[in-house]
Tab-separated table of C-alpha atoms and ligand atoms in Angstrom:
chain	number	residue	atom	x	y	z
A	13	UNK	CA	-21.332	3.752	-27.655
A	14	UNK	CA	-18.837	6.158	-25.832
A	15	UNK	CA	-16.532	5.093	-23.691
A	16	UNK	CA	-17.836	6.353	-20.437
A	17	UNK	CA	-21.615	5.480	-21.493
A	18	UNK	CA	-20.832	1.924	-21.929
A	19	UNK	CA	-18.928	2.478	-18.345
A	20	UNK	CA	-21.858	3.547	-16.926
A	21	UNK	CA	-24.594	1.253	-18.230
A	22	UNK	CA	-22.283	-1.798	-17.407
A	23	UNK	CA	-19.517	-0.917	-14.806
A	24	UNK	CA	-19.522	-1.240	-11.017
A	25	UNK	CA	-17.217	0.842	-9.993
A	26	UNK	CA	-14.920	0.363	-6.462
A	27	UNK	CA	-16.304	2.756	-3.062
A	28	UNK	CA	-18.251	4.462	-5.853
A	29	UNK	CA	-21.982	5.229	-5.733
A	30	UNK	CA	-23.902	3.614	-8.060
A	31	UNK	CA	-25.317	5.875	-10.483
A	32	UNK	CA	-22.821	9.324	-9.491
A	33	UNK	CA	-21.029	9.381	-12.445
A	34	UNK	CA	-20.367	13.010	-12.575
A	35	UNK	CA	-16.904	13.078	-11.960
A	36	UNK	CA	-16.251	10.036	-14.107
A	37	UNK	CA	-13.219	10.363	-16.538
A	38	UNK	CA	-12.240	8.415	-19.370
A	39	UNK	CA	-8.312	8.115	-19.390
A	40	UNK	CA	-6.810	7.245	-22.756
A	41	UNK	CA	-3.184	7.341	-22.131
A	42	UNK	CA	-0.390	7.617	-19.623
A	43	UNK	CA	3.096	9.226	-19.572
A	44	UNK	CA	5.479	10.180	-16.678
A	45	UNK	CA	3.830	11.619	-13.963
A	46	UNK	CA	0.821	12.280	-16.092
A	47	UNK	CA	-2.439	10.745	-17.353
A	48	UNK	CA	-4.248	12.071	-20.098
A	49	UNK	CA	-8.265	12.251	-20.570
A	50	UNK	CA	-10.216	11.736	-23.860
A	51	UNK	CA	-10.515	15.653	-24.474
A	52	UNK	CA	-7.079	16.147	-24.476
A	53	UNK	CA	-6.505	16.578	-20.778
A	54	UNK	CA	-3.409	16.126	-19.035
A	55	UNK	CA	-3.694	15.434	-14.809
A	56	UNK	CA	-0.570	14.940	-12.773
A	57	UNK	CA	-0.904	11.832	-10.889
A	58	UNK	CA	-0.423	12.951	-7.500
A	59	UNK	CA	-0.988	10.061	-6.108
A	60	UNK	CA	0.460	7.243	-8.025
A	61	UNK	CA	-2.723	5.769	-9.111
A	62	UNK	CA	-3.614	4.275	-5.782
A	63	UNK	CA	-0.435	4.334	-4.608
A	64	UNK	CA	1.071	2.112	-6.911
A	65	UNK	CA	3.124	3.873	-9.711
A	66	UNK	CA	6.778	5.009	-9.062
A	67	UNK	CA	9.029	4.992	-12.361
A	68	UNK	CA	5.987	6.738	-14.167
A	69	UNK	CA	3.237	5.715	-16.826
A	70	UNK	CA	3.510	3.414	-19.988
A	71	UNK	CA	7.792	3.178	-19.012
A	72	UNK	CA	8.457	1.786	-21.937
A	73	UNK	CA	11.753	-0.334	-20.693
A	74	UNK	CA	8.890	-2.194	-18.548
A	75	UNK	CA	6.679	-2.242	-21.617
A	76	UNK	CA	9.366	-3.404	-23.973
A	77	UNK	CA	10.120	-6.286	-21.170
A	78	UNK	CA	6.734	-7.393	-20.584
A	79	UNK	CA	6.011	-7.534	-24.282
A	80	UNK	CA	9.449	-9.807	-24.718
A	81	UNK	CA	8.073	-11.761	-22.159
A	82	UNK	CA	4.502	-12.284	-23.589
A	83	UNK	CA	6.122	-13.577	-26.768
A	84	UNK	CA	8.243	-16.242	-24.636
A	85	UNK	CA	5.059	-17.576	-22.027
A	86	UNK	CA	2.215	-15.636	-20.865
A	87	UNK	CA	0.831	-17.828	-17.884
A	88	UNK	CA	1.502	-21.208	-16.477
A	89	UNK	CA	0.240	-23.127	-13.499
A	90	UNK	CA	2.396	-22.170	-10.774
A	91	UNK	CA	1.898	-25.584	-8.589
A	92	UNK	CA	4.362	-28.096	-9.563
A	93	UNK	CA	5.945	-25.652	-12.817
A	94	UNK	CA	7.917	-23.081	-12.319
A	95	UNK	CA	9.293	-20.067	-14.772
A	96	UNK	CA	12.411	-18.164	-14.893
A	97	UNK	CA	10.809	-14.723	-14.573
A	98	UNK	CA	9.588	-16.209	-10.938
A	99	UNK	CA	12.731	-17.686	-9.860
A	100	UNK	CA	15.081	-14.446	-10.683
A	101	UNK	CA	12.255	-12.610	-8.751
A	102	UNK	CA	12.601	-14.637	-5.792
A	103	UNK	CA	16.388	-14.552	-5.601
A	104	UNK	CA	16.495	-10.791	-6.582
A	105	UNK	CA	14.412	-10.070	-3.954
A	106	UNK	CA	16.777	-11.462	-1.247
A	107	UNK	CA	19.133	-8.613	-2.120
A	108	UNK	CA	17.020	-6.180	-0.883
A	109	UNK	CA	14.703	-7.338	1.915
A	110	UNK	CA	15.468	-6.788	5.235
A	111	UNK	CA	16.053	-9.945	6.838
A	112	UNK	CA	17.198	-12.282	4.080
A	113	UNK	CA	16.984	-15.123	3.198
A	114	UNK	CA	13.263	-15.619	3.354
A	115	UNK	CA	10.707	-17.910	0.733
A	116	UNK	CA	9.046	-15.955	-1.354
A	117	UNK	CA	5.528	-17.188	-1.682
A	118	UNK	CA	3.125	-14.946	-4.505
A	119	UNK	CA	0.160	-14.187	-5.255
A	120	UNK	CA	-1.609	-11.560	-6.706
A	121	UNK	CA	-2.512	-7.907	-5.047
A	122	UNK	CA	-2.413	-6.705	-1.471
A	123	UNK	CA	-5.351	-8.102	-0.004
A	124	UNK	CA	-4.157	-11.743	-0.888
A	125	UNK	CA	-0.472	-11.130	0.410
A	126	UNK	CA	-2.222	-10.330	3.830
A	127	UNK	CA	-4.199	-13.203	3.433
A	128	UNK	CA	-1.388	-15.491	2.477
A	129	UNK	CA	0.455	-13.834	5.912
A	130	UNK	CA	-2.240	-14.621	7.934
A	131	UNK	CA	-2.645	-18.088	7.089
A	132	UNK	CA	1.413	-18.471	7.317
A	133	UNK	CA	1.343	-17.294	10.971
A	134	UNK	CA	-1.892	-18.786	12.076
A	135	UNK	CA	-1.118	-22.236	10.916
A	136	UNK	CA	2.174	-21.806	11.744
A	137	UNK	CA	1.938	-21.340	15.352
A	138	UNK	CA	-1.023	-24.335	15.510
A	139	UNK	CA	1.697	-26.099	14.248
A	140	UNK	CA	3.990	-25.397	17.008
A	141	UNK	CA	1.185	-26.233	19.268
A	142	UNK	CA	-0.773	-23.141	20.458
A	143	UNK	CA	-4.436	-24.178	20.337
A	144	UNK	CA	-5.212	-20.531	20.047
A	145	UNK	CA	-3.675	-18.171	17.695
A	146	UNK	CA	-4.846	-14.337	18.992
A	147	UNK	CA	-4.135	-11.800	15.721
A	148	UNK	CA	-3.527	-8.012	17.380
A	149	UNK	CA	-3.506	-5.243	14.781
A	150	UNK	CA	-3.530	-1.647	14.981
A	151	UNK	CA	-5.980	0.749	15.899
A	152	UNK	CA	-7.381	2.535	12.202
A	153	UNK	CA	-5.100	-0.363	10.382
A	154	UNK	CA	-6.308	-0.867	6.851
A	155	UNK	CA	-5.198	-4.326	5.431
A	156	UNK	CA	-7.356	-5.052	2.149
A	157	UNK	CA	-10.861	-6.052	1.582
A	158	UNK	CA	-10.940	-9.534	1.633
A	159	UNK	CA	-12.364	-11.112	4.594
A	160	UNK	CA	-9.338	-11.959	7.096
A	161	UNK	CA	-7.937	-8.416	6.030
A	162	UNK	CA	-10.982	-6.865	6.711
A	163	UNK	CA	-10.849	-8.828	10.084
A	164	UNK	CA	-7.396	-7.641	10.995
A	165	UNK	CA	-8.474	-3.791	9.703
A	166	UNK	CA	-10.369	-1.376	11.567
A	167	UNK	CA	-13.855	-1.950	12.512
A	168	UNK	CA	-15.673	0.954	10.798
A	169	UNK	CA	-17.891	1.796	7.856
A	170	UNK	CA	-16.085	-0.337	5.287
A	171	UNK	CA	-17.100	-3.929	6.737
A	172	UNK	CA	-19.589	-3.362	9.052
A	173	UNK	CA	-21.752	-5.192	7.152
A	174	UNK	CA	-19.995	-8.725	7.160
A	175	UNK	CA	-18.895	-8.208	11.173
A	176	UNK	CA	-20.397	-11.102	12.369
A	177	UNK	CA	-18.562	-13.087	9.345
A	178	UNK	CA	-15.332	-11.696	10.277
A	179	UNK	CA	-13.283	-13.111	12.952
A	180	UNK	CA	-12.523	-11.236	15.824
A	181	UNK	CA	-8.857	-9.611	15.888
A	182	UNK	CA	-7.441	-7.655	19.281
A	183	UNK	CA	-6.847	-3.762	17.810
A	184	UNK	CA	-4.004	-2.065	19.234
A	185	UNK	CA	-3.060	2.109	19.647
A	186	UNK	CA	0.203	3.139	17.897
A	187	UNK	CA	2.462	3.304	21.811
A	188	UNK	CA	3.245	7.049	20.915
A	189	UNK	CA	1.980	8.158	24.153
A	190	UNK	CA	2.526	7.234	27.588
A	191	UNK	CA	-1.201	6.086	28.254
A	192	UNK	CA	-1.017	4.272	24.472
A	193	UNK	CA	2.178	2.392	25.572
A	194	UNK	CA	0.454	0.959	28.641
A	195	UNK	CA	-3.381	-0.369	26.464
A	196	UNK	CA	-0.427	-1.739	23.765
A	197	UNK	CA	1.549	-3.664	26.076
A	198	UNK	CA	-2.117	-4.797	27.948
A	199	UNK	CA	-3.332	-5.598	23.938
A	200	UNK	CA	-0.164	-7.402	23.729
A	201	UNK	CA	-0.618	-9.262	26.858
A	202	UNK	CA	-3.638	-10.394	25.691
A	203	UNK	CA	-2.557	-11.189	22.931
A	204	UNK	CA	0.448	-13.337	23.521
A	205	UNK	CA	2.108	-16.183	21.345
A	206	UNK	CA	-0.205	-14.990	18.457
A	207	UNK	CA	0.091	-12.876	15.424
A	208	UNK	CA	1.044	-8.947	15.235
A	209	UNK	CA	0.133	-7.236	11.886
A	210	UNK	CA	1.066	-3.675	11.434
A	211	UNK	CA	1.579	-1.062	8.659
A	212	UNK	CA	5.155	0.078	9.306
A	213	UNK	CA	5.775	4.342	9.808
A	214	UNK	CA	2.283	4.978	7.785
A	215	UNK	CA	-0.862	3.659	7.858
A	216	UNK	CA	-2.322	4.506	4.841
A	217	UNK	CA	-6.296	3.800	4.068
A	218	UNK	CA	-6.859	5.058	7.584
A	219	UNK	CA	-5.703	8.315	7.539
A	220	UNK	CA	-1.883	8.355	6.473
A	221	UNK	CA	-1.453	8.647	9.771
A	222	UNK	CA	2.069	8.495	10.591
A	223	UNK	CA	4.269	7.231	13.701
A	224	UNK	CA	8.163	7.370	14.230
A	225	UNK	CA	10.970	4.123	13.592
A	226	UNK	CA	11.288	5.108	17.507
A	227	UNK	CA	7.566	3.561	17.908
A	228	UNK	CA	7.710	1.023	15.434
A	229	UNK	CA	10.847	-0.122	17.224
A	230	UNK	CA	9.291	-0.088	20.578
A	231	UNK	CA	6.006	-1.539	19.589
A	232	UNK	CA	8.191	-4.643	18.237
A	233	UNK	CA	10.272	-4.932	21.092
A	234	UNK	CA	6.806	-5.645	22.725
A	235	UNK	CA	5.585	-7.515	20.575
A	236	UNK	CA	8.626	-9.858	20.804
A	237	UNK	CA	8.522	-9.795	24.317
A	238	UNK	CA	5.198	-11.188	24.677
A	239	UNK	CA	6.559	-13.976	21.801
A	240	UNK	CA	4.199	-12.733	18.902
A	241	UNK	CA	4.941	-13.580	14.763
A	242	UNK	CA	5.207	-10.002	13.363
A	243	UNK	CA	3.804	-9.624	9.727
A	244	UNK	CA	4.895	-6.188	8.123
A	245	UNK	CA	2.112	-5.300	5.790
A	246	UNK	CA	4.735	-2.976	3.427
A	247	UNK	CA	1.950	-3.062	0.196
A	248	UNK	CA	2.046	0.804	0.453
A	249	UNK	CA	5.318	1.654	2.153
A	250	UNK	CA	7.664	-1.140	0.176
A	251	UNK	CA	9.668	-0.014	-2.323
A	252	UNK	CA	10.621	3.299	-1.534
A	253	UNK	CA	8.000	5.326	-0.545
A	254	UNK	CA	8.952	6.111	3.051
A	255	UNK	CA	12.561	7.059	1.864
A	256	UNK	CA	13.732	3.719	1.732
A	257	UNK	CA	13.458	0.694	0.313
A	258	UNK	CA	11.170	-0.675	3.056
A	259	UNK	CA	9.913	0.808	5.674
A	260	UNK	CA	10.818	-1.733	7.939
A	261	UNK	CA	14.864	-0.765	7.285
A	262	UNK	CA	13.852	1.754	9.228
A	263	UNK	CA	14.293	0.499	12.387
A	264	UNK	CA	16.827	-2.869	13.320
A	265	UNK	CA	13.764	-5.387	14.559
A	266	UNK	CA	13.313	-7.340	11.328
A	267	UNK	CA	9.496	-8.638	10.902
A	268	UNK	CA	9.132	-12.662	10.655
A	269	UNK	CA	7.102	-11.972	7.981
A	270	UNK	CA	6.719	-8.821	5.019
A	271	UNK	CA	3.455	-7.965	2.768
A	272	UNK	CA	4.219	-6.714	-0.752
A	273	UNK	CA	2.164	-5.455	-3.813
A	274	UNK	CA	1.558	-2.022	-5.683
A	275	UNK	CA	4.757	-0.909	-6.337
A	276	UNK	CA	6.364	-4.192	-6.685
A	277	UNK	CA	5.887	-4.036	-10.397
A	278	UNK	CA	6.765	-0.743	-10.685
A	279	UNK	CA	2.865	-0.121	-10.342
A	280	UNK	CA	1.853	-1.992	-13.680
A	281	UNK	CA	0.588	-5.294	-13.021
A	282	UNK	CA	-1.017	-6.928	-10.425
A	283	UNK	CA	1.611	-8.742	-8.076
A	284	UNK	CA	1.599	-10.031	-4.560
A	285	UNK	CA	4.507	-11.318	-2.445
A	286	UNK	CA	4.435	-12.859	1.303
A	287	UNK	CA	8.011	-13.244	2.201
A	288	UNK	CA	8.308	-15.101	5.102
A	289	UNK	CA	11.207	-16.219	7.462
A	290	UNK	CA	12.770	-19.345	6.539
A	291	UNK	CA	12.002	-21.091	10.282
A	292	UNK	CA	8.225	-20.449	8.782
A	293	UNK	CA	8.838	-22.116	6.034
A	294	UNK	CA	10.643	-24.974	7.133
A	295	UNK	CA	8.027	-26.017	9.508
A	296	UNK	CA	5.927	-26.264	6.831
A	297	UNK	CA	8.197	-29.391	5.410
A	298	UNK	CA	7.158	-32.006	7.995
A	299	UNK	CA	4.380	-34.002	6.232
A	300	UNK	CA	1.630	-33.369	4.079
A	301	UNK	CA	-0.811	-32.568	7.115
A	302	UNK	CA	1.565	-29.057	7.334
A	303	UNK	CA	1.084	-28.290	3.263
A	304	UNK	CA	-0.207	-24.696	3.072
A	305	UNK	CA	-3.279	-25.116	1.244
A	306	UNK	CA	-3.565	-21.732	-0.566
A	307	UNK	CA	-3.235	-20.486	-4.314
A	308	UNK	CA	-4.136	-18.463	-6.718
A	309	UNK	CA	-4.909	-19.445	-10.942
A	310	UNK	CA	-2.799	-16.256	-11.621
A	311	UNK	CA	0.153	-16.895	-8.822
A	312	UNK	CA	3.188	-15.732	-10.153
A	313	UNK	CA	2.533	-14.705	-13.781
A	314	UNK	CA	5.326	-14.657	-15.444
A	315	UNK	CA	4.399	-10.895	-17.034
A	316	UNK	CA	4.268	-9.801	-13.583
A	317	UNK	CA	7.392	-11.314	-12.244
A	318	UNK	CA	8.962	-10.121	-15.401
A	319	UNK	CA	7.488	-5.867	-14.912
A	320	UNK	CA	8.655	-6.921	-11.217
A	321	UNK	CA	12.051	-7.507	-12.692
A	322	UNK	CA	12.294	-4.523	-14.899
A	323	UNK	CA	11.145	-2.545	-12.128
A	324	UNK	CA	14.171	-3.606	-10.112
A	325	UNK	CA	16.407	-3.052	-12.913
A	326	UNK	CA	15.206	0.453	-13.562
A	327	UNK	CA	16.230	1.377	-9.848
A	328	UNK	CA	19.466	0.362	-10.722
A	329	UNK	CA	19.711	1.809	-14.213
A	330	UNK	CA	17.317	5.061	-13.564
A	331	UNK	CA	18.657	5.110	-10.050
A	332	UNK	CA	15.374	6.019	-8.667
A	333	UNK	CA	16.722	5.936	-4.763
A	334	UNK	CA	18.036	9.120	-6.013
A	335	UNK	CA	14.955	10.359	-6.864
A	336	UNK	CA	13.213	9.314	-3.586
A	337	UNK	CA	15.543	11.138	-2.039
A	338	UNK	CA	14.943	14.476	-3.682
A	339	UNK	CA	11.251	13.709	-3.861
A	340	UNK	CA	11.436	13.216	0.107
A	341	UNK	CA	13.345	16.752	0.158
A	342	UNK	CA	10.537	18.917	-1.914
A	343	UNK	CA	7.980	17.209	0.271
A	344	UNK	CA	10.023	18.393	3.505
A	345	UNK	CA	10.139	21.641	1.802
A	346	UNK	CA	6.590	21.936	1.022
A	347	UNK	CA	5.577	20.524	4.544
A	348	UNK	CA	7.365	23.657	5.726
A	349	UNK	CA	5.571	25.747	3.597
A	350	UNK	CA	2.594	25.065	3.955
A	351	UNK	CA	2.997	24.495	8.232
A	352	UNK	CA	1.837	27.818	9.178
A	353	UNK	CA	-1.296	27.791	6.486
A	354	UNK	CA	-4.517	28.021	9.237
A	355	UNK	CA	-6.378	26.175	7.584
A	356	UNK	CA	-4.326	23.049	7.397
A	357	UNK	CA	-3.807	20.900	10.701
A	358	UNK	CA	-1.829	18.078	11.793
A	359	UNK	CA	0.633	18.225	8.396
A	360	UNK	CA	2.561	15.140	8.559
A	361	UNK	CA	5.939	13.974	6.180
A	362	UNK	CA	7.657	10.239	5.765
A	363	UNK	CA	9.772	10.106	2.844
A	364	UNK	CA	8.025	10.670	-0.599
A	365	UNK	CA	4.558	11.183	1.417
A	366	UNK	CA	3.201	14.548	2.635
A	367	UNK	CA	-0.203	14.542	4.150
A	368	UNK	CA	-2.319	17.164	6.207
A	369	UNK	CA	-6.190	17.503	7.196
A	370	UNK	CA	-7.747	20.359	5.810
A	371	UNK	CA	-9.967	22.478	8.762
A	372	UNK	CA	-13.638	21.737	8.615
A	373	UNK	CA	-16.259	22.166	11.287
A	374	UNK	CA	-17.178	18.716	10.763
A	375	UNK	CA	-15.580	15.623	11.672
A	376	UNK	CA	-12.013	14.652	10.610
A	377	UNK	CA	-13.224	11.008	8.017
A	378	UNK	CA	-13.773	9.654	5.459
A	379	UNK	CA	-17.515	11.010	5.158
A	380	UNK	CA	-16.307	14.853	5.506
A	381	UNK	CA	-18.224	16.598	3.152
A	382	UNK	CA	-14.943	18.176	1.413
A	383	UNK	CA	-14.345	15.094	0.053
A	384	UNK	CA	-16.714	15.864	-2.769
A	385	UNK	CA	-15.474	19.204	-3.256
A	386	UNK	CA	-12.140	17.842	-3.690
A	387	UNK	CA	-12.831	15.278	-6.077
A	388	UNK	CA	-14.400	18.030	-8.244
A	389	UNK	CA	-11.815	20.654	-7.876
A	390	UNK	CA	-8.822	19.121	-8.578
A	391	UNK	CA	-9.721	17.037	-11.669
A	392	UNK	CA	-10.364	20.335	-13.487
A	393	UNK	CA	-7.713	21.672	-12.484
A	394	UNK	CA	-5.261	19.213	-13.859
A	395	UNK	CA	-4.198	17.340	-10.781
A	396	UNK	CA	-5.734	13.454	-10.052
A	397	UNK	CA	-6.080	13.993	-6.179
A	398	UNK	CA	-7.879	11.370	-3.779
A	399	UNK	CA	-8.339	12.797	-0.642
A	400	UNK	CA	-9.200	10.445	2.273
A	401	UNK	CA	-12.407	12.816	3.563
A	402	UNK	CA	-10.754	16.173	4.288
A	403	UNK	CA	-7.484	14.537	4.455
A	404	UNK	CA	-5.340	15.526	1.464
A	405	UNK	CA	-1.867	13.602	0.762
A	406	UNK	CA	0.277	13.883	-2.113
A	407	UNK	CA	1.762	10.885	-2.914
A	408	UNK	CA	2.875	10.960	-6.710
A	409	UNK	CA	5.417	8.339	-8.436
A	410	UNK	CA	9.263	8.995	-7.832
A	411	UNK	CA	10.190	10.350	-11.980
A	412	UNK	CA	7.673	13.332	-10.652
A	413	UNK	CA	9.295	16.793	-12.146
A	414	UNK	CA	10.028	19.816	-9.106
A	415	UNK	CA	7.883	21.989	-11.964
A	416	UNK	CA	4.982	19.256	-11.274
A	417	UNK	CA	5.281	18.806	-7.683
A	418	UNK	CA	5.000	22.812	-7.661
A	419	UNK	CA	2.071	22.908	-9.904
A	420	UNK	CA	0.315	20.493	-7.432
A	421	UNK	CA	0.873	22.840	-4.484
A	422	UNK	CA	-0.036	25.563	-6.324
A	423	UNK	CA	-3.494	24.063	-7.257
A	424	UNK	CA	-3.608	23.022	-3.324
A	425	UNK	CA	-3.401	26.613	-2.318
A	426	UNK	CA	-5.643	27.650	-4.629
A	427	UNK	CA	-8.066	25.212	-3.500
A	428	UNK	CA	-7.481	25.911	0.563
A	429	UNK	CA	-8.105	30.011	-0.501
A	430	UNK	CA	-12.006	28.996	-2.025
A	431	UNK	CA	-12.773	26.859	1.563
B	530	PLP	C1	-1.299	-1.374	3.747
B	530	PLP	C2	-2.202	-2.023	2.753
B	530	PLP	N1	-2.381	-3.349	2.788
B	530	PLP	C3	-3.160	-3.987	1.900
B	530	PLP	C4	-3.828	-3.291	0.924
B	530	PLP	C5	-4.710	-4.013	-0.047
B	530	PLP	O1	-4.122	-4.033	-1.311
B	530	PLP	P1	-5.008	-4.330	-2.608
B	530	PLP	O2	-5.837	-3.122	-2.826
B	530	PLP	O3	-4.001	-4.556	-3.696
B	530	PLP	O4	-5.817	-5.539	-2.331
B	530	PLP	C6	-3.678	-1.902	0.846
B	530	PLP	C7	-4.391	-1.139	-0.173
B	530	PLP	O5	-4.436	0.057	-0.194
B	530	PLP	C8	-2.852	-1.253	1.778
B	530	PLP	O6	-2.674	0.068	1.775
């Protein structure tokens, strides 16, 4: 049996279709900014693998680490043991987290770090003595797919399904308007003493859709004001991708609480971090009525923590802030170049990021029928492309070579020309 026919007679694949397995690709190896397929191949990851790579594909300082580590201790329960890959995690992270110190509490991918946020600030302000805990998010948020971050995302086409098993969360505009200011303050009023979740500068799964640090700073200031718990859900945005570490350094209100994942390991294993204010935590110390009662079998694995670590280490040693920065440049540079293209609208730029909706005389979604086109195109044309509908963002990990980042524009103008 092939590869991609024992694929298709076994696996279920994520948002896919059952049975469309056109477009299907078998990927046999990894290197830099590229993947390559079983005929030989190469695609530029343009973006990152779900948003998740940054130092590049099989690194093999992270692979030589990992492998060290695997030798040493794979996995141990993480309740009551503890492991030194964890602990240097924990205090590493303090160093570069805005708002230090806070308790670094893991699990294991996005969805559960939102989760594990959730559950912080919700029991957390029960425990202060609300007997109501409100949760506002933002309008087109996307949080994960587990069932309080489906509850705090967007209600849409991707949990419509489970809606009456969700519970019901106050959604929010992004204040960049006058008229949006006045519904956010109202959603905030509403609201009040409860939690605020929020995708700092970009919100991703919905649209990259983008907002200022002027917003983000004014939407917490009114947040604050009407004495909500701000989680910062930074899974996409941490770790350089808006041009610096975190999104939230860029503005001075410092979130009581910060979502991490994807590019936490570098984008190589599956990681998830809540870091929370120590005031959260320590309320959490009365008795055992206040225990958190969450975990995961895989919290913390030690070959995580450890590709976390290298990860960390190659920022230092590959100083990849450097490279964010001239990323962040090319994609200003292309964002210019391609501003006066009439067939683009609404092109939109935050550090490594550059996004834009391609014209269509159907709706702006998910469901735009370019999405398909896309998805065909750009494969065979050496460039792994997602597009969110006929929204098209390039997104590719930081070691990503001007000559590459080129050849991906190239292959976008190509493609706008044929629609
Ligand atoms: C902002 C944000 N939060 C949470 C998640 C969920 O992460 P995961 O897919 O690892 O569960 C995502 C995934 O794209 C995300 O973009």
């Amino acid at each position: 049996m092939s590869t991609k026919s024992s694929d298709i007679n076994h696996i279920w694949h994520p948002f896919a279709v059952p049975g469309d397995n056109d477009l299907l690709r078998v990927i046999v190896s990894g290197q830099g900014a590229r993947v390559t397929d079983e005929d030989g191949h190469e695609l530029i990851d343009a973006i990152s693998s779900w948003w998740v790579n940054i130092h590049g594909h099989a690194h093999p300082y992270i692979a030589r680490k990992v492998y060290e580590q695997f030798l040493k201790l794979e996995h141990v329960i993480f309740a009551g043991y503890t492991h030194q890959p964890a602990a240097e995690l924990a205090e590493r992270l303090q160093t570069i987290l805005p708002g230090a110190p806070r308790r670094i509490f893991f699990s294991d991918n996005g969805s559960t770090a939102v989760e594990v946020a959730l559950k912080m600030g919700i029991q957390f302000l029960k425990m202060q003595g609300k007997a109501e805990v409100k949760v506002l998010a933002l309008e087109n948020a996307y949080h994960g797919d587990t069932f309080g971050a489906m509850s705090a995302g967007q209600p849409g086409m991707f949990n419509h399904w489970f809606s009456e098993h969700m519970f019901k969360s106050i959604h929010a505009p992004v204040p960049n308007t006058p008229e949006k200011l006045e519904r956010f303050e109202a959603c905030c009023q509403e609201a009040a003493g409860g939690v605020f979740i929020y995708e700092p500068l970009i919100q991703g799964a919905g649209g990259m859709l983008m907002y200022s640090p002027e917003v983000m700073e004014t939407m917490l200031g009114i947040a604050r004001k009407h004495q909500m718990l701000t989680i910062a859900d930074e899974v996409m945005t941490g770790f350089g991708r808006t041009g610096k570490m975190f999104a939230s350094d860029h503005c001075a209100d410092v979130p009581d609480i910060i979502c991490l994942s994807k590019a936490i390991t570098g984008g190589v294993m599956p990681l998830g971090v809540t870091a929370a204010k120590e005031f959260i935590f320590n309320a959490f110390n009365a008795s055992g009525e206040t225990v958190l009662y969450h975990g995961h079998s895989f919290t913390a694995n030690p070959l995580s923590c450890t590709a976390a670590l290298a990860s960390l280490d190659l920022f230092e040693t590959e100083k990849t802030m450097e490279h964010v920065e001239a990323l962040s440049q090319w994609q200003a540079e292309a964002a210019q170049k391609l501003a006066n293209n009439h067939k683009i609208a609404n092109i939109r730029h935050q550090g490594t990021i550059l996004a834009f909706d391609i014209v269509s005389n159907e709706q702006t979604g998910y469901l735009n029928s370019l999405r398909q086109k896309i998805l065909t195109f750009f494969p065979e044309n050496g460039i792994l492309l997602r597009p969110l509908g006929n929204t098209l963002y390039v997104l590719p990990p930081y070691c990503v070579s001007k000559d590459e980042l080129d050849t991906v524009y190239s292959i976008i103008k190509a493609f706008l020309r044929i629609v």
